[in-house]
Amino acid sequence: MTSPALSNELSRADQWFGFRLTVPAAVILIVLLALPTGLTILYSLHDVPANGASLGPFVGFENFSIVLSSPVFWRSATVTLLFSIGFVTLSTAIGLAMAILLNQKFIGRGLARALLIIPWATPWLVIGILWKWFADGSVGGLNAVLIALGITSDYHDFLADPNTALPVTILAAVWRQASFAGILLLAGLQTLPDELGEAAALDGAGVWQRFLHITLPWLRPALATVAVLNVIYAFLQFDVIFAMTQGGPGDATQVLSLLIYRQLFAVTQIGLGSALAVILGLVALVGGLITVKLLYRGHVQ
Amino acid sequence: MSIASEPALRPARRTASGSRDRGRARSPGATIAIYGGLLVFAIWILLPVWYLVVSSLITPTQLGVKPFPLIPTSITFDNYLSVLTGSTRNQVFGSTDAGSRLLPAIGQSFFIGAVLVVLDLILAGAAAYGLSRYPFRGARSFELAIIVTRVVPAIAIIGPFFVAFRIIGVLNTPFALIISYNVFTLPLAIMILKNYFDQLPREIEEAAKIDGASRLQTLWIIVVPIARPGLVAAGVLIFLEAWSEFFYALVLTNQLTVPPLLAGFQSVQQFNWNALAAATVMSILPPVVLVLLFQRHVIGALTAGIGK
């Protein structure tokens, strides 16, 4: 609606009015965001003393080269990548399935859509706490269900086992994020005119063909938004893993945000931690941009 | 007023559901598939929630039974009583005072959320209206910058916050969180409200201008009442983010709000899962009830622009 042409037509006085309305929020954001971001970048280039009172000696990119040559970093980066792949694909796929299901006509649809909201409205940390105990090896409900279904025969401590800890943290995070994806995709589906599907059905298109050639292309912009958000949430995830495993067992679930937290507040290596934080920020930005590129490619026609 | 603006917001949805209501025959197989899918969906969402609620309603002895009693034979409200009063009877808490700190933390979380809602609705409302109706040179770049802020990791800016707050002496006060939460609540509110103002019809504002109302009068007397659904939605989302925030609260305060307090409970040996479950249920209720109450506005604002 606000096309560039329109803004050219606005008088100077009108533009000045809009500018003045925006200035307070803009100033606050610059002070609270740009300033600390700049400082963190400065920190990453210095050997900052543990009390953080001064910058300390300038060391150039030494912090970055220490980080990039550290096996701990690469192990943590691998865990972050594995977590992200599982989180993004499962959240998006389950979200899409739930959206398609809840877009059908059935009794109790309003109630089902309200259910969809619950995981999204639950704080991330609480999801971590809830799933930590749900997957617990002695009082957990997950074990009870798996035994009742005959899938396992004995109690298993999923979060103490390095092989199952990461999948279970992914599952917990997906439980929340799939609902968020479902809410957004359902909104996208609701704008899809029924006539399109009906016309295709008359032409003899099956369910799968209609999904592939009508639903999916229609949802493309919504899917792009969802995927980008999922990628960002994946790289920046902290709460769920902090509550469930604190990075353990060993370093099986130590994603980058947790590693940075340790560097900054447990061993107080502020310079190294800041270099790590800059790397994580860049990775999240690049990941988001690549996702946008991939999903919008071929969409512009 | 708000009713009048609704059809303009979601015209496509009306037509879509309208034609669906006319109904078309569905095969029995499809019906079975849909209700089967719904069963799986309900279990997926409700099983963890059910586990949480049951845990909060049974005794530690019942919890110790294997397998976990998904349908308990008897229930008790002792866990809620103990986290609300801090009572140590039944040896629920051992020697800690953790339980007595839940209500104060809930109070702090409410206070911080409420202050942020008022503050950010004023700041973001003004900015979003300016961006929508009076785009100045650089307005577009500012909007893009707002979107980019979502990628800045909290962990990348927490260090400078910690140092600055220690210097001005607001560490471990609500102000530390009221100030720092603007980092994500303010951009969120601006994006949502800008989207909302863009979709509001401009005719009334133009009529007001012809009648001689000033720009500020128009904003206050005409736009704010019409925009109430959008303001409510943005307010709920701001509150939700503030209520849920854990990381800043962990670093900048000593378990001042609910999430870091719950995380702290986890590391207290004597504090058992029954009591923690009761505290957790109480921490979920405010955001879930709030969102369900304003469901239509909130989801509408959250998903505006999706599917276009």
Tab-separated table of N, CA, C and O in Angstrom, chain A residues 1-2 10 13-15 17-19 21-22 26 28-29 32-33 36-37 40 51 98 101 105-107 112 117 120-121 125-126 129-130 132-134 138-139 141 155 175 184 187 190 194 198 221-222 238-239 242-243 257 260-261 265 284-285, chain B residues 16 19-20 24 26 35 37-38 41 44-45 48 51-52 66-68 123 126-127 132 134-137 142 146 149 151 153 155-157 160-161 166 179 182 198 215 237 246-247 250-251 259 262 266 273 276 280 283-284 287 291 295 303 306 308:
chain	number	residue	atom	x	y	z
A	1	MET	N	0.826	-1.207	0.000
A	1	MET	CA	0.000	0.000	0.000
A	1	MET	C	0.864	1.262	0.000
A	1	MET	O	0.627	2.207	-0.729
A	2	THR	N	1.891	1.242	0.827
A	2	THR	CA	2.771	2.399	0.881
A	2	THR	C	3.831	2.258	-0.198
A	2	THR	O	4.942	1.819	0.063
A	10	LEU	N	4.149	12.725	-0.569
A	10	LEU	CA	3.986	13.302	0.760
A	10	LEU	C	4.754	14.610	0.859
A	10	LEU	O	5.879	14.719	0.374
A	13	ALA	N	6.347	18.372	5.321
A	13	ALA	CA	5.777	18.433	6.675
A	13	ALA	C	5.259	17.062	7.095
A	13	ALA	O	5.446	16.633	8.233
A	14	ASP	N	4.606	16.361	6.145
A	14	ASP	CA	4.079	15.038	6.455
A	14	ASP	C	5.215	14.060	6.760
A	14	ASP	O	5.138	13.277	7.701
A	15	GLN	N	6.268	14.091	5.945
A	15	GLN	CA	7.403	13.205	6.183
A	15	GLN	C	8.046	13.500	7.537
A	15	GLN	O	8.426	12.595	8.272
A	17	PHE	N	6.552	14.681	10.121
A	17	PHE	CA	5.650	14.156	11.149
A	17	PHE	C	5.886	12.653	11.360
A	17	PHE	O	6.041	12.177	12.486
A	18	GLY	N	5.960	11.902	10.252
A	18	GLY	CA	6.209	10.460	10.349
A	18	GLY	C	7.545	10.162	10.997
A	18	GLY	O	7.675	9.263	11.825
A	19	PHE	N	8.537	10.973	10.639
A	19	PHE	CA	9.880	10.807	11.201
A	19	PHE	C	9.840	11.009	12.713
A	19	PHE	O	10.392	10.204	13.475
A	21	LEU	N	7.346	10.659	14.748
A	21	LEU	CA	6.634	9.563	15.422
A	21	LEU	C	7.548	8.354	15.617
A	21	LEU	O	7.406	7.590	16.564
A	22	THR	N	8.469	8.159	14.665
A	22	THR	CA	9.304	6.952	14.677
A	22	THR	C	10.557	7.118	15.531
A	22	THR	O	11.111	6.130	16.022
A	26	ALA	N	13.076	4.343	17.457
A	26	ALA	CA	14.336	4.116	16.753
A	26	ALA	C	15.528	4.382	17.667
A	26	ALA	O	16.484	3.601	17.695
A	28	ILE	N	15.643	4.224	20.944
A	28	ILE	CA	15.729	3.154	21.943
A	28	ILE	C	16.365	1.901	21.341
A	28	ILE	O	17.229	1.269	21.949
A	29	LEU	N	15.947	1.552	20.121
A	29	LEU	CA	16.485	0.339	19.506
A	29	LEU	C	17.960	0.484	19.180
A	29	LEU	O	18.730	-0.474	19.304
A	32	LEU	N	19.780	0.157	22.508
A	32	LEU	CA	19.705	-1.181	23.111
A	32	LEU	C	20.239	-2.285	22.204
A	32	LEU	O	20.597	-3.349	22.684
A	33	LEU	N	20.270	-2.058	20.904
A	33	LEU	CA	20.688	-3.129	19.992
A	33	LEU	C	22.006	-2.829	19.286
A	33	LEU	O	22.941	-3.631	19.353
A	36	PRO	N	25.145	-2.428	21.960
A	36	PRO	CA	25.703	-3.683	22.490
A	36	PRO	C	26.285	-4.583	21.401
A	36	PRO	O	27.315	-5.231	21.621
A	37	THR	N	25.634	-4.616	20.212
A	37	THR	CA	26.184	-5.429	19.128
A	37	THR	C	27.577	-4.938	18.761
A	37	THR	O	28.526	-5.726	18.623
A	40	THR	N	30.009	-5.942	21.461
A	40	THR	CA	30.367	-7.362	21.407
A	40	THR	C	31.387	-7.614	20.301
A	40	THR	O	32.330	-8.386	20.471
A	51	ASN	N	36.683	-9.439	34.445
A	51	ASN	CA	35.652	-8.609	35.065
A	51	ASN	C	34.929	-7.728	34.053
A	51	ASN	O	33.942	-7.071	34.387
A	98	MET	N	-0.408	-30.755	10.392
A	98	MET	CA	-1.449	-30.305	11.312
A	98	MET	C	-2.320	-29.232	10.652
A	98	MET	O	-3.537	-29.215	10.833
A	101	LEU	N	-4.681	-30.869	8.220
A	101	LEU	CA	-5.715	-31.595	8.965
A	101	LEU	C	-6.759	-30.622	9.527
A	101	LEU	O	-7.966	-30.836	9.377
A	105	LYS	N	-13.078	-29.938	7.234
A	105	LYS	CA	-14.304	-29.656	7.964
A	105	LYS	C	-14.626	-30.854	8.854
A	105	LYS	O	-14.726	-31.976	8.369
A	106	PHE	N	-14.718	-30.643	10.168
A	106	PHE	CA	-15.070	-31.748	11.056
A	106	PHE	C	-15.673	-31.174	12.334
A	106	PHE	O	-15.559	-29.970	12.596
A	107	ILE	N	-16.294	-32.061	13.117
A	107	ILE	CA	-16.916	-31.627	14.374
A	107	ILE	C	-15.817	-31.304	15.384
A	107	ILE	O	-14.878	-32.088	15.546
A	112	ALA	N	-10.074	-28.057	18.326
A	112	ALA	CA	-8.797	-28.570	17.826
A	112	ALA	C	-7.835	-27.413	17.558
A	112	ALA	O	-6.643	-27.493	17.854
A	117	ILE	N	-2.871	-24.076	19.786
A	117	ILE	CA	-2.249	-22.879	20.349
A	117	ILE	C	-1.457	-23.176	21.617
A	117	ILE	O	-0.486	-22.490	21.927
A	120	TRP	N	2.376	-23.470	21.539
A	120	TRP	CA	2.974	-22.198	21.115
A	120	TRP	C	2.951	-21.168	22.255
A	120	TRP	O	3.900	-20.393	22.413
A	121	ALA	N	1.891	-21.155	23.064
A	121	ALA	CA	1.777	-20.165	24.137
A	121	ALA	C	2.605	-20.555	25.367
A	121	ALA	O	2.738	-19.771	26.288
A	125	LEU	N	11.240	-22.363	28.078
A	125	LEU	CA	11.885	-23.006	29.220
A	125	LEU	C	10.973	-24.058	29.835
A	125	LEU	O	11.414	-25.149	30.203
A	126	VAL	N	9.679	-23.719	29.939
A	126	VAL	CA	8.718	-24.651	30.525
A	126	VAL	C	8.613	-25.904	29.660
A	126	VAL	O	8.484	-27.026	30.176
A	129	ILE	N	11.479	-28.025	30.689
A	129	ILE	CA	11.246	-28.670	31.989
A	129	ILE	C	10.253	-29.811	31.825
A	129	ILE	O	10.484	-30.940	32.275
A	130	LEU	N	9.142	-29.533	31.159
A	130	LEU	CA	8.088	-30.537	30.961
A	130	LEU	C	8.642	-31.785	30.280
A	130	LEU	O	8.428	-32.913	30.738
A	132	LYS	N	11.827	-32.695	29.950
A	132	LYS	CA	12.889	-33.344	30.733
A	132	LYS	C	12.269	-34.422	31.633
A	132	LYS	O	12.752	-35.545	31.707
A	133	TRP	N	11.167	-34.072	32.294
A	133	TRP	CA	10.546	-35.026	33.218
A	133	TRP	C	9.717	-36.059	32.477
A	133	TRP	O	9.637	-37.212	32.887
A	134	PHE	N	9.097	-35.626	31.367
A	134	PHE	CA	8.314	-36.568	30.559
A	134	PHE	C	9.210	-37.698	30.049
A	134	PHE	O	8.797	-38.858	29.985
A	138	SER	N	12.971	-42.563	35.455
A	138	SER	CA	12.300	-43.269	36.545
A	138	SER	C	10.841	-42.854	36.730
A	138	SER	O	10.001	-43.692	37.054
A	139	VAL	N	10.513	-41.568	36.554
A	139	VAL	CA	9.128	-41.152	36.758
A	139	VAL	C	8.484	-40.642	35.463
A	139	VAL	O	7.406	-40.060	35.484
A	141	GLY	N	6.609	-40.143	31.810
A	141	GLY	CA	5.422	-40.670	31.156
A	141	GLY	C	5.732	-41.324	29.815
A	141	GLY	O	5.035	-42.223	29.372
A	155	TYR	N	12.448	-49.421	31.451
A	155	TYR	CA	12.638	-47.981	31.516
A	155	TYR	C	14.003	-47.586	30.953
A	155	TYR	O	15.009	-48.231	31.226
A	175	TRP	N	7.902	-30.027	19.393
A	175	TRP	CA	6.539	-30.033	19.935
A	175	TRP	C	5.990	-28.613	19.973
A	175	TRP	O	4.837	-28.368	19.651
A	184	LEU	N	0.653	-20.639	11.487
A	184	LEU	CA	0.942	-19.777	10.333
A	184	LEU	C	0.477	-20.429	9.030
A	184	LEU	O	-0.108	-19.775	8.160
A	187	ALA	N	-3.292	-20.415	8.546
A	187	ALA	CA	-3.753	-19.110	8.065
A	187	ALA	C	-3.544	-18.997	6.560
A	187	ALA	O	-4.386	-18.442	5.852
A	190	GLN	N	-6.209	-21.062	4.760
A	190	GLN	CA	-7.560	-20.510	4.812
A	190	GLN	C	-7.814	-19.503	3.710
A	190	GLN	O	-8.970	-19.184	3.411
A	194	ASP	N	-11.517	-22.574	-2.366
A	194	ASP	CA	-11.926	-23.962	-2.583
A	194	ASP	C	-12.118	-24.285	-4.060
A	194	ASP	O	-11.923	-25.417	-4.485
A	198	GLU	N	-11.617	-27.787	-6.196
A	198	GLU	CA	-12.793	-28.429	-6.781
A	198	GLU	C	-12.640	-28.583	-8.288
A	198	GLU	O	-12.948	-29.631	-8.856
A	221	PRO	N	4.749	-18.836	-0.060
A	221	PRO	CA	5.201	-17.689	0.752
A	221	PRO	C	5.108	-17.973	2.251
A	221	PRO	O	6.032	-17.625	3.008
A	222	ALA	N	4.009	-18.621	2.678
A	222	ALA	CA	3.862	-18.935	4.104
A	222	ALA	C	4.937	-19.925	4.538
A	222	ALA	O	5.536	-19.776	5.604
A	238	PHE	N	18.221	-22.032	23.146
A	238	PHE	CA	18.985	-22.105	24.383
A	238	PHE	C	18.148	-22.728	25.502
A	238	PHE	O	18.565	-23.688	26.152
A	239	ASP	N	16.925	-22.198	25.694
A	239	ASP	CA	16.108	-22.526	26.869
A	239	ASP	C	15.846	-24.021	27.007
A	239	ASP	O	16.033	-24.602	28.077
A	242	PHE	N	18.979	-25.981	27.841
A	242	PHE	CA	19.423	-25.633	29.195
A	242	PHE	C	18.592	-26.377	30.233
A	242	PHE	O	19.126	-26.946	31.185
A	243	ALA	N	17.282	-26.410	30.039
A	243	ALA	CA	16.402	-27.055	31.020
A	243	ALA	C	16.535	-28.572	30.982
A	243	ALA	O	16.444	-29.228	32.013
A	257	SER	N	24.888	-21.863	21.439
A	257	SER	CA	24.445	-20.847	22.395
A	257	SER	C	24.822	-21.251	23.816
A	257	SER	O	25.162	-20.412	24.645
A	260	ILE	N	28.609	-20.694	24.265
A	260	ILE	CA	28.895	-19.271	24.473
A	260	ILE	C	28.562	-18.876	25.901
A	260	ILE	O	29.317	-18.170	26.567
A	261	TYR	N	27.410	-19.343	26.378
A	261	TYR	CA	26.994	-19.038	27.753
A	261	TYR	C	28.078	-19.468	28.746
A	261	TYR	O	28.443	-18.729	29.648
A	265	PHE	N	30.012	-16.800	31.062
A	265	PHE	CA	29.592	-16.684	32.453
A	265	PHE	C	30.152	-17.774	33.366
A	265	PHE	O	30.103	-17.628	34.570
A	284	ALA	N	23.378	-17.517	11.903
A	284	ALA	CA	21.913	-17.392	11.888
A	284	ALA	C	21.468	-16.504	10.737
A	284	ALA	O	20.492	-16.804	10.033
A	285	LEU	N	22.189	-15.400	10.514
A	285	LEU	CA	21.841	-14.473	9.431
A	285	LEU	C	21.983	-15.158	8.079
A	285	LEU	O	21.066	-15.128	7.242
B	16	ALA	N	-13.686	-18.344	1.310
B	16	ALA	CA	-13.240	-19.739	1.340
B	16	ALA	C	-14.161	-20.584	2.231
B	16	ALA	O	-14.651	-21.632	1.812
B	19	SER	N	-17.841	-21.049	0.803
B	19	SER	CA	-18.097	-22.076	-0.201
B	19	SER	C	-17.939	-23.468	0.409
B	19	SER	O	-18.577	-24.407	-0.012
B	20	ARG	N	-17.064	-23.554	1.458
B	20	ARG	CA	-16.889	-24.852	2.082
B	20	ARG	C	-18.165	-25.266	2.812
B	20	ARG	O	-18.533	-26.425	2.842
B	24	ARG	N	-19.591	-30.551	0.416
B	24	ARG	CA	-19.495	-31.457	-0.718
B	24	ARG	C	-19.280	-32.851	-0.140
B	24	ARG	O	-18.803	-33.009	0.973
B	26	ARG	N	-17.998	-36.297	1.013
B	26	ARG	CA	-16.667	-36.783	1.346
B	26	ARG	C	-16.777	-38.295	1.472
B	26	ARG	O	-17.721	-38.813	2.065
B	35	TYR	N	-10.573	-38.313	11.034
B	35	TYR	CA	-10.753	-38.502	12.476
B	35	TYR	C	-9.609	-39.304	13.079
B	35	TYR	O	-9.230	-39.079	14.230
B	37	GLY	N	-6.490	-39.033	12.005
B	37	GLY	CA	-5.462	-38.011	12.108
B	37	GLY	C	-5.688	-37.127	13.323
B	37	GLY	O	-4.746	-36.766	14.036
B	38	LEU	N	-6.955	-36.782	13.582
B	38	LEU	CA	-7.278	-35.931	14.729
B	38	LEU	C	-6.915	-36.607	16.044
B	38	LEU	O	-6.448	-35.952	16.975
B	41	PHE	N	-3.283	-36.280	16.428
B	41	PHE	CA	-3.013	-34.873	16.738
B	41	PHE	C	-3.302	-34.581	18.211
B	41	PHE	O	-2.483	-33.977	18.915
B	44	TRP	N	-0.681	-36.185	20.456
B	44	TRP	CA	0.594	-35.469	20.309
B	44	TRP	C	0.613	-34.210	21.172
B	44	TRP	O	1.577	-33.918	21.865
B	45	ILE	N	-0.488	-33.445	21.142
B	45	ILE	CA	-0.523	-32.198	21.920
B	45	ILE	C	-0.767	-32.498	23.398
B	45	ILE	O	-0.115	-31.940	24.282
B	48	PRO	N	1.914	-34.853	26.652
B	48	PRO	CA	2.838	-34.190	27.592
B	48	PRO	C	2.097	-33.303	28.595
B	48	PRO	O	2.475	-33.254	29.770
B	51	TYR	N	0.509	-35.491	31.191
B	51	TYR	CA	1.547	-35.982	32.101
B	51	TYR	C	1.884	-34.919	33.150
B	51	TYR	O	2.010	-35.214	34.344
B	52	LEU	N	1.995	-33.678	32.704
B	52	LEU	CA	2.310	-32.568	33.611
B	52	LEU	C	1.210	-32.380	34.645
B	52	LEU	O	1.478	-32.283	35.851
B	66	LYS	N	6.020	-47.558	39.097
B	66	LYS	CA	6.218	-47.830	37.670
B	66	LYS	C	5.177	-48.829	37.204
B	66	LYS	O	4.936	-49.813	37.883
B	67	PRO	N	4.561	-48.647	36.063
B	67	PRO	CA	4.710	-47.471	35.209
B	67	PRO	C	3.939	-46.273	35.754
B	67	PRO	O	3.081	-46.437	36.610
B	68	PHE	N	4.265	-45.085	35.218
B	68	PHE	CA	3.640	-43.844	35.640
B	68	PHE	C	2.113	-43.954	35.532
B	68	PHE	O	1.586	-44.412	34.524
B	123	LEU	N	5.148	3.486	22.195
B	123	LEU	CA	6.317	3.703	21.333
B	123	LEU	C	6.122	3.072	19.954
B	123	LEU	O	6.337	3.714	18.924
B	126	ALA	N	3.112	4.601	17.814
B	126	ALA	CA	3.487	5.847	17.145
B	126	ALA	C	4.380	5.550	15.941
B	126	ALA	O	4.135	6.036	14.826
B	127	ALA	N	5.410	4.720	16.168
B	127	ALA	CA	6.354	4.427	15.087
B	127	ALA	C	5.659	3.722	13.926
B	127	ALA	O	5.845	4.090	12.760
B	132	SER	N	3.528	3.689	8.473
B	132	SER	CA	2.451	3.283	7.580
B	132	SER	C	1.855	4.467	6.806
B	132	SER	O	1.620	4.372	5.609
B	134	TYR	N	2.900	8.057	7.021
B	134	TYR	CA	3.767	9.167	6.638
B	134	TYR	C	5.179	8.661	6.395
B	134	TYR	O	6.115	9.046	7.097
B	135	PRO	N	5.359	7.728	5.440
B	135	PRO	CA	6.702	7.158	5.229
B	135	PRO	C	7.690	8.247	4.818
B	135	PRO	O	7.492	8.916	3.809
B	136	PHE	N	8.694	8.414	5.628
B	136	PHE	CA	9.716	9.421	5.354
B	136	PHE	C	10.864	8.758	4.623
B	136	PHE	O	10.880	7.521	4.457
B	137	ARG	N	11.831	9.561	4.167
B	137	ARG	CA	13.008	8.967	3.515
B	137	ARG	C	13.746	8.094	4.519
B	137	ARG	O	14.036	8.522	5.629
B	142	PHE	N	14.492	1.397	7.677
B	142	PHE	CA	14.250	1.183	9.097
B	142	PHE	C	13.438	-0.100	9.311
B	142	PHE	O	13.737	-0.900	10.189
B	146	ILE	N	14.500	-3.485	11.333
B	146	ILE	CA	13.673	-4.074	12.397
B	146	ILE	C	13.591	-5.591	12.227
B	146	ILE	O	13.685	-6.355	13.177
B	149	THR	N	16.732	-7.403	13.237
B	149	THR	CA	16.987	-7.531	14.683
B	149	THR	C	16.572	-8.894	15.212
B	149	THR	O	17.093	-9.340	16.228
B	151	VAL	N	17.343	-11.633	14.158
B	151	VAL	CA	18.430	-12.609	13.996
B	151	VAL	C	19.537	-12.391	15.035
B	151	VAL	O	20.362	-13.258	15.268
B	153	PRO	N	21.416	-12.728	18.125
B	153	PRO	CA	21.242	-13.627	19.267
B	153	PRO	C	21.305	-12.834	20.574
B	153	PRO	O	22.158	-11.959	20.730
B	155	ILE	N	22.392	-13.801	23.211
B	155	ILE	CA	23.664	-14.093	23.853
B	155	ILE	C	24.782	-13.197	23.327
B	155	ILE	O	25.802	-13.014	23.969
B	156	ALA	N	24.550	-12.608	22.127
B	156	ALA	CA	25.582	-11.756	21.543
B	156	ALA	C	25.554	-10.353	22.130
B	156	ALA	O	26.498	-9.590	21.956
B	157	ILE	N	24.461	-9.972	22.819
B	157	ILE	CA	24.415	-8.614	23.349
B	157	ILE	C	24.295	-8.593	24.867
B	157	ILE	O	24.247	-7.536	25.477
B	160	PRO	N	27.525	-6.749	27.145
B	160	PRO	CA	27.459	-5.297	27.378
B	160	PRO	C	26.310	-4.892	28.304
B	160	PRO	O	26.476	-3.987	29.126
B	161	PHE	N	25.161	-5.564	28.195
B	161	PHE	CA	24.048	-5.256	29.098
B	161	PHE	C	24.445	-5.500	30.549
B	161	PHE	O	24.194	-4.678	31.426
B	166	ARG	N	25.417	-3.294	35.712
B	166	ARG	CA	26.150	-3.329	36.971
B	166	ARG	C	26.610	-1.916	37.338
B	166	ARG	O	26.543	-1.504	38.486
B	179	ILE	N	14.069	-2.814	30.655
B	179	ILE	CA	14.912	-2.155	29.646
B	179	ILE	C	15.326	-3.151	28.565
B	179	ILE	O	15.119	-2.933	27.376
B	182	ASN	N	12.935	-4.718	25.671
B	182	ASN	CA	12.586	-3.909	24.500
B	182	ASN	C	13.318	-4.359	23.243
B	182	ASN	O	12.856	-4.124	22.130
B	198	ASP	N	-1.440	-0.816	7.940
B	198	ASP	CA	-1.468	-0.903	6.480
B	198	ASP	C	-2.799	-1.439	5.977
B	198	ASP	O	-3.243	-1.095	4.883
B	215	ARG	N	-2.966	16.262	12.409
B	215	ARG	CA	-2.506	14.874	12.267
B	215	ARG	C	-2.529	14.137	13.601
B	215	ARG	O	-2.905	12.975	13.681
B	237	LEU	N	0.806	-10.262	22.601
B	237	LEU	CA	2.061	-10.867	22.151
B	237	LEU	C	3.258	-10.315	22.920
B	237	LEU	O	4.194	-11.057	23.254
B	246	PHE	N	13.540	-16.191	29.283
B	246	PHE	CA	14.341	-16.870	30.283
B	246	PHE	C	15.786	-16.370	30.325
B	246	PHE	O	16.325	-16.098	31.390
B	247	PHE	N	16.405	-16.199	29.164
B	247	PHE	CA	17.844	-15.995	29.124
B	247	PHE	C	18.304	-14.694	29.794
B	247	PHE	O	19.182	-14.710	30.655
B	250	LEU	N	17.841	-14.930	33.466
B	250	LEU	CA	18.838	-15.803	34.096
B	250	LEU	C	20.125	-15.037	34.369
B	250	LEU	O	20.710	-15.151	35.446
B	251	VAL	N	20.553	-14.242	33.376
B	251	VAL	CA	21.849	-13.575	33.493
B	251	VAL	C	21.754	-12.277	34.303
B	251	VAL	O	22.630	-11.978	35.106
B	259	PRO	N	10.351	-17.909	34.897
B	259	PRO	CA	11.189	-18.922	34.234
B	259	PRO	C	12.515	-19.220	34.944
B	259	PRO	O	12.804	-20.394	35.188
B	262	LEU	N	11.829	-21.332	38.030
B	262	LEU	CA	11.539	-22.739	37.725
B	262	LEU	C	12.827	-23.493	37.400
B	262	LEU	O	13.018	-24.633	37.837
B	266	GLN	N	14.782	-26.795	39.529
B	266	GLN	CA	15.258	-28.068	38.978
B	266	GLN	C	16.568	-28.505	39.629
B	266	GLN	O	16.858	-29.691	39.715
B	273	TRP	N	9.555	-33.464	41.628
B	273	TRP	CA	8.876	-33.168	40.382
B	273	TRP	C	7.408	-32.819	40.611
B	273	TRP	O	6.849	-31.980	39.898
B	276	LEU	N	7.324	-29.159	41.460
B	276	LEU	CA	7.735	-28.400	40.272
B	276	LEU	C	6.622	-28.423	39.226
B	276	LEU	O	6.346	-27.416	38.563
B	280	THR	N	4.842	-25.365	37.527
B	280	THR	CA	4.873	-25.243	36.075
B	280	THR	C	3.471	-25.014	35.504
B	280	THR	O	3.282	-24.176	34.624
B	283	SER	N	2.554	-21.537	35.923
B	283	SER	CA	3.286	-20.615	35.052
B	283	SER	C	2.777	-20.662	33.615
B	283	SER	O	2.981	-19.723	32.855
B	284	ILE	N	2.130	-21.767	33.234
B	284	ILE	CA	1.597	-21.862	31.868
B	284	ILE	C	0.234	-21.188	31.758
B	284	ILE	O	-0.119	-20.643	30.722
B	287	PRO	N	-0.277	-17.197	30.262
B	287	PRO	CA	-0.167	-16.970	28.811
B	287	PRO	C	-1.200	-17.751	28.007
B	287	PRO	O	-1.765	-17.211	27.048
B	291	VAL	N	-4.006	-15.961	25.596
B	291	VAL	CA	-4.039	-16.178	24.147
B	291	VAL	C	-5.383	-16.769	23.725
B	291	VAL	O	-5.959	-16.362	22.712
B	295	GLN	N	-7.852	-15.103	21.137
B	295	GLN	CA	-7.371	-15.968	20.069
B	295	GLN	C	-7.509	-15.347	18.669
B	295	GLN	O	-6.560	-15.279	17.908
B	303	THR	N	-0.586	-13.692	11.881
B	303	THR	CA	-0.528	-14.303	10.558
B	303	THR	C	-0.853	-13.322	9.448
B	303	THR	O	-0.955	-13.722	8.292
B	306	ILE	N	0.602	-13.471	5.827
B	306	ILE	CA	0.906	-14.851	5.420
B	306	ILE	C	-0.032	-15.233	4.271
B	306	ILE	O	-1.181	-14.875	4.271
B	308	LYS	N	-0.049	-14.282	1.262
B	308	LYS	CA	-0.241	-13.309	0.189
B	308	LYS	C	0.817	-13.500	-0.873
B	308	LYS	O	1.908	-13.934	-0.565
